[in-house]
C-alpha cells in the first residue's frame, strides 16, 4: 500500500512539490520533495500609458515638494549679518561666523528627509519597472533639491557683493541664501536611493515559490 494515509499527509500531498513513496502500514509514507513548484503570481507589468502617468506624477511631486521645501529652507536658515563700520569695514560676530554654513547644514538635513520620502513614493509607484526605479528616485530627488536651492535663493537676499559695496556705515547686510558646497545635493540623491535599496534587498521576492509546508510524521 503506497501513499499518504494520515489526513495531514493527504493535505500535504496535494501541495505542489511533494510526493509520497513507501509503505504507509509498515514504515510510513516518506515525503519526497520534487521540483514542480508553482511560482507565486507576479504583478502585471505597467503599460506605456500607465508608466508615463506615474513618471509624470513623480516629476510633479518632486517639483512641488522642492518648491515648498525651498520656502521652509528660507525660513529656517539664520543668515550671517555683517555690520558696516565707519571706516568702511564689514564685520560680524562669532555667532555670525558659526552661521556661515548653516544654509548648507539645513539643506543637507532637509534633503535627506525629502529624498527618503520621494524614494518611498517612487518605490510604491514604480517598483514593477525593475532596476530603473533607482534612477527615477535619484533624479526625482535631484530635481527637488535643485528647485529648493533656486526658490530659497530667490526668496533670500542676493548679490551680496553689490549690496555690501553700496552699504552705509551702521547698516546691517546679510549674506545671500545659497548652497556653498554643491556636494550637499548628494544628500538629496542619497535619501532618494535609500528606501529603494532597502526594499529591493529586504522585501520578499515575488518570483520565488512559496515555502513548502511538511506535516509531522507519526511513528506508530
Coordinates of C-alpha atoms in Angstrom, one line a residue:
X1 CA 0.0 0.0 0.0
X2 CA 1.6 3.3 -1.1
X3 CA 0.6 6.9 -0.4
X4 CA -0.3 9.1 2.5
X5 CA -2.7 7.5 5.0
X6 CA -3.0 10.3 7.6
X7 CA -5.2 13.3 6.9
X8 CA -2.3 15.7 7.4
X9 CA -0.3 13.7 4.9
X10 CA -3.1 13.7 2.4
X11 CA -3.4 17.5 2.7
X12 CA 0.4 18.0 2.2
X13 CA 0.4 15.6 -0.7
X14 CA -1.9 17.9 -2.6
X15 CA 0.7 20.6 -2.4
X16 CA 2.9 21.1 -5.5
X17 CA 6.4 19.9 -5.0
X18 CA 5.5 17.0 -2.6
X19 CA 5.3 13.3 -3.4
X20 CA 5.0 10.3 -1.1
X21 CA 6.6 6.9 -1.5
X22 CA 6.8 3.9 0.7
X23 CA 4.5 1.5 2.7
X24 CA 2.2 3.5 4.9
X25 CA 1.3 0.4 7.0
X26 CA 4.8 -0.8 7.9
X27 CA 7.2 2.0 7.5
X28 CA 5.0 5.1 7.0
X29 CA 5.0 7.1 3.8
X30 CA 8.1 9.2 3.1
X31 CA 7.7 12.7 1.7
X32 CA 9.9 13.4 -1.3
X33 CA 10.5 17.0 -2.5
X34 CA 10.2 17.4 -6.2
X35 CA 11.0 20.4 -8.4
X36 CA 7.4 21.0 -9.7
X37 CA 6.8 24.1 -7.6
X38 CA 4.3 26.7 -8.8
X39 CA 5.8 30.2 -8.6
X40 CA 3.8 32.8 -6.8
X41 CA 1.8 35.1 -9.1
X42 CA 3.7 38.2 -10.2
X43 CA 2.2 41.7 -10.5
X44 CA 1.3 42.7 -14.1
X45 CA 3.8 44.9 -15.9
X46 CA 3.0 48.6 -16.3
X47 CA 1.6 49.7 -19.7
X48 CA 3.2 52.5 -21.5
X49 CA 0.4 55.0 -20.7
X50 CA 0.3 54.0 -17.0
X51 CA 4.1 54.2 -16.8
X52 CA 4.1 57.7 -18.3
X53 CA 1.4 58.9 -15.9
X54 CA 3.3 57.6 -12.9
X55 CA 6.5 59.2 -14.1
X56 CA 4.6 62.4 -14.5
X57 CA 3.3 62.1 -11.0
X58 CA 6.8 61.6 -9.7
X59 CA 8.1 64.7 -11.6
X60 CA 5.2 66.8 -10.4
X61 CA 5.7 65.6 -6.8
X62 CA 9.4 66.4 -7.0
X63 CA 8.7 69.9 -8.3
X64 CA 6.0 70.6 -5.7
X65 CA 8.0 69.3 -2.8
X66 CA 11.1 71.1 -3.9
X67 CA 9.3 74.4 -4.1
X68 CA 7.7 74.0 -0.7
X69 CA 11.0 72.9 1.0
X70 CA 12.7 75.9 -0.6
X71 CA 10.3 78.2 1.4
X72 CA 11.0 76.1 4.5
X73 CA 14.7 76.3 4.0
X74 CA 14.5 80.1 3.6
X75 CA 12.5 80.4 6.9
X76 CA 14.8 78.1 8.9
X77 CA 18.3 79.3 7.9
X78 CA 19.8 82.0 10.2
X79 CA 21.9 84.2 7.8
X80 CA 25.2 85.7 8.8
X81 CA 24.9 89.5 9.0
X82 CA 27.7 91.9 8.5
X83 CA 27.8 95.4 10.0
X84 CA 29.4 98.3 8.1
X85 CA 31.9 100.2 10.2
X86 CA 32.6 104.0 9.9
X87 CA 35.9 103.2 8.2
X88 CA 34.0 101.1 5.6
X89 CA 35.0 97.6 7.0
X90 CA 32.3 94.9 7.3
X91 CA 32.5 92.9 10.5
X92 CA 30.4 90.1 12.1
X93 CA 30.4 88.4 15.4
X94 CA 31.2 84.8 16.4
X95 CA 27.6 83.7 16.0
X96 CA 27.6 85.1 12.5
X97 CA 30.7 83.2 11.6
X98 CA 29.2 80.0 13.1
X99 CA 26.1 80.5 10.9
X100 CA 28.0 81.0 7.7
X101 CA 27.5 77.4 6.7
X102 CA 24.0 77.0 8.3
X103 CA 22.4 77.1 4.9
X104 CA 24.4 74.0 3.8
X105 CA 23.6 72.2 7.0
X106 CA 19.9 72.8 6.8
X107 CA 20.0 71.9 3.1
X108 CA 21.5 68.6 3.8
X109 CA 19.1 67.7 6.6
X110 CA 16.0 68.7 4.6
X111 CA 17.5 66.9 1.6
X112 CA 17.8 63.6 3.4
X113 CA 14.3 63.7 4.8
X114 CA 12.7 64.8 1.5
X115 CA 14.8 62.3 -0.5
X116 CA 13.7 59.4 1.7
X117 CA 10.1 60.4 1.3
X118 CA 10.4 60.7 -2.5
X119 CA 12.2 57.3 -2.6
X120 CA 9.3 55.6 -0.7
X121 CA 6.7 57.1 -3.1
X122 CA 8.8 56.2 -6.1
X123 CA 9.1 52.6 -5.0
X124 CA 5.4 52.3 -4.4
X125 CA 4.5 53.7 -7.8
X126 CA 7.3 52.2 -10.0
X127 CA 8.7 49.1 -8.3
X128 CA 7.4 47.0 -11.2
X129 CA 9.8 48.5 -13.8
X130 CA 12.8 46.9 -12.2
X131 CA 16.2 48.5 -11.6
X132 CA 15.3 51.8 -13.5
X133 CA 13.2 52.7 -10.4
X134 CA 16.6 53.6 -8.8
X135 CA 17.3 56.1 -11.5
X136 CA 13.9 57.7 -11.2
X137 CA 14.3 58.0 -7.4
X138 CA 17.7 59.7 -7.7
X139 CA 16.6 62.0 -10.5
X140 CA 13.4 63.0 -8.6
X141 CA 15.4 63.8 -5.5
X142 CA 17.9 65.8 -7.5
X143 CA 15.2 67.8 -9.2
X144 CA 13.6 68.6 -5.9
X145 CA 17.0 69.7 -4.5
X146 CA 17.7 72.0 -7.4
X147 CA 14.3 73.6 -7.2
X148 CA 14.7 74.0 -3.4
X149 CA 18.0 75.7 -3.9
X150 CA 16.6 78.0 -6.6
X151 CA 13.5 79.0 -4.6
X152 CA 15.5 79.7 -1.4
X153 CA 18.0 81.8 -3.4
X154 CA 15.2 83.9 -5.0
X155 CA 13.4 84.4 -1.6
X156 CA 16.6 85.3 0.3
X157 CA 18.9 88.3 -0.2
X158 CA 21.1 88.0 -3.2
X159 CA 24.0 89.9 -4.8
X160 CA 25.9 90.2 -1.5
X161 CA 28.9 91.8 -3.1
X162 CA 26.8 94.7 -4.7
X163 CA 24.8 95.3 -1.5
X164 CA 27.8 95.5 0.7
X165 CA 29.6 97.8 -1.7
X166 CA 26.9 100.4 -1.5
X167 CA 26.0 99.9 2.2
X168 CA 26.4 102.9 4.5
X169 CA 28.1 102.8 8.0
X170 CA 26.0 101.2 10.6
X171 CA 23.9 99.3 8.1
X172 CA 23.4 95.5 8.5
X173 CA 24.0 93.4 5.4
X174 CA 23.0 89.7 5.5
X175 CA 24.8 87.3 3.2
X176 CA 22.9 85.6 0.4
X177 CA 21.0 82.3 0.9
X178 CA 22.7 79.7 -1.2
X179 CA 24.4 76.4 -1.1
X180 CA 28.2 76.9 -0.8
X181 CA 29.1 73.3 -1.3
X182 CA 27.3 71.8 -4.3
X183 CA 28.1 68.4 -2.9
X184 CA 25.2 69.0 -0.5
X185 CA 22.9 67.9 -3.4
X186 CA 24.3 64.4 -2.8
X187 CA 22.3 64.2 0.4
X188 CA 19.1 64.5 -1.6
X189 CA 20.1 61.8 -4.0
X190 CA 21.3 59.5 -1.2
X191 CA 18.0 60.0 0.6
X192 CA 16.1 59.0 -2.6
X193 CA 18.1 55.8 -3.1
X194 CA 18.0 54.5 0.5
X195 CA 14.3 53.3 0.5
X196 CA 14.7 51.7 -2.9
X197 CA 17.8 49.7 -1.9
X198 CA 16.3 48.7 1.4
X199 CA 13.0 47.5 -0.1
X200 CA 14.7 45.7 -3.1
X201 CA 17.1 43.9 -0.7
X202 CA 14.7 43.0 2.2
X203 CA 11.3 42.6 0.6
X204 CA 10.3 39.1 -0.3
X205 CA 10.9 38.1 -4.0
X206 CA 7.5 37.6 -5.7
X207 CA 9.1 35.2 -8.2
X208 CA 10.2 32.7 -5.6
X209 CA 8.0 29.8 -4.8
X210 CA 6.0 29.7 -1.6
X211 CA 7.7 27.9 1.3
X212 CA 6.9 24.1 1.5
X213 CA 4.8 23.0 4.5
X214 CA 5.5 19.4 5.5
X215 CA 3.3 17.5 8.0
X216 CA 4.6 16.0 11.2
X217 CA 5.2 12.3 10.8
X218 CA 3.7 9.9 13.3
X219 CA 5.6 6.8 14.4
X220 CA 3.1 4.1 15.2

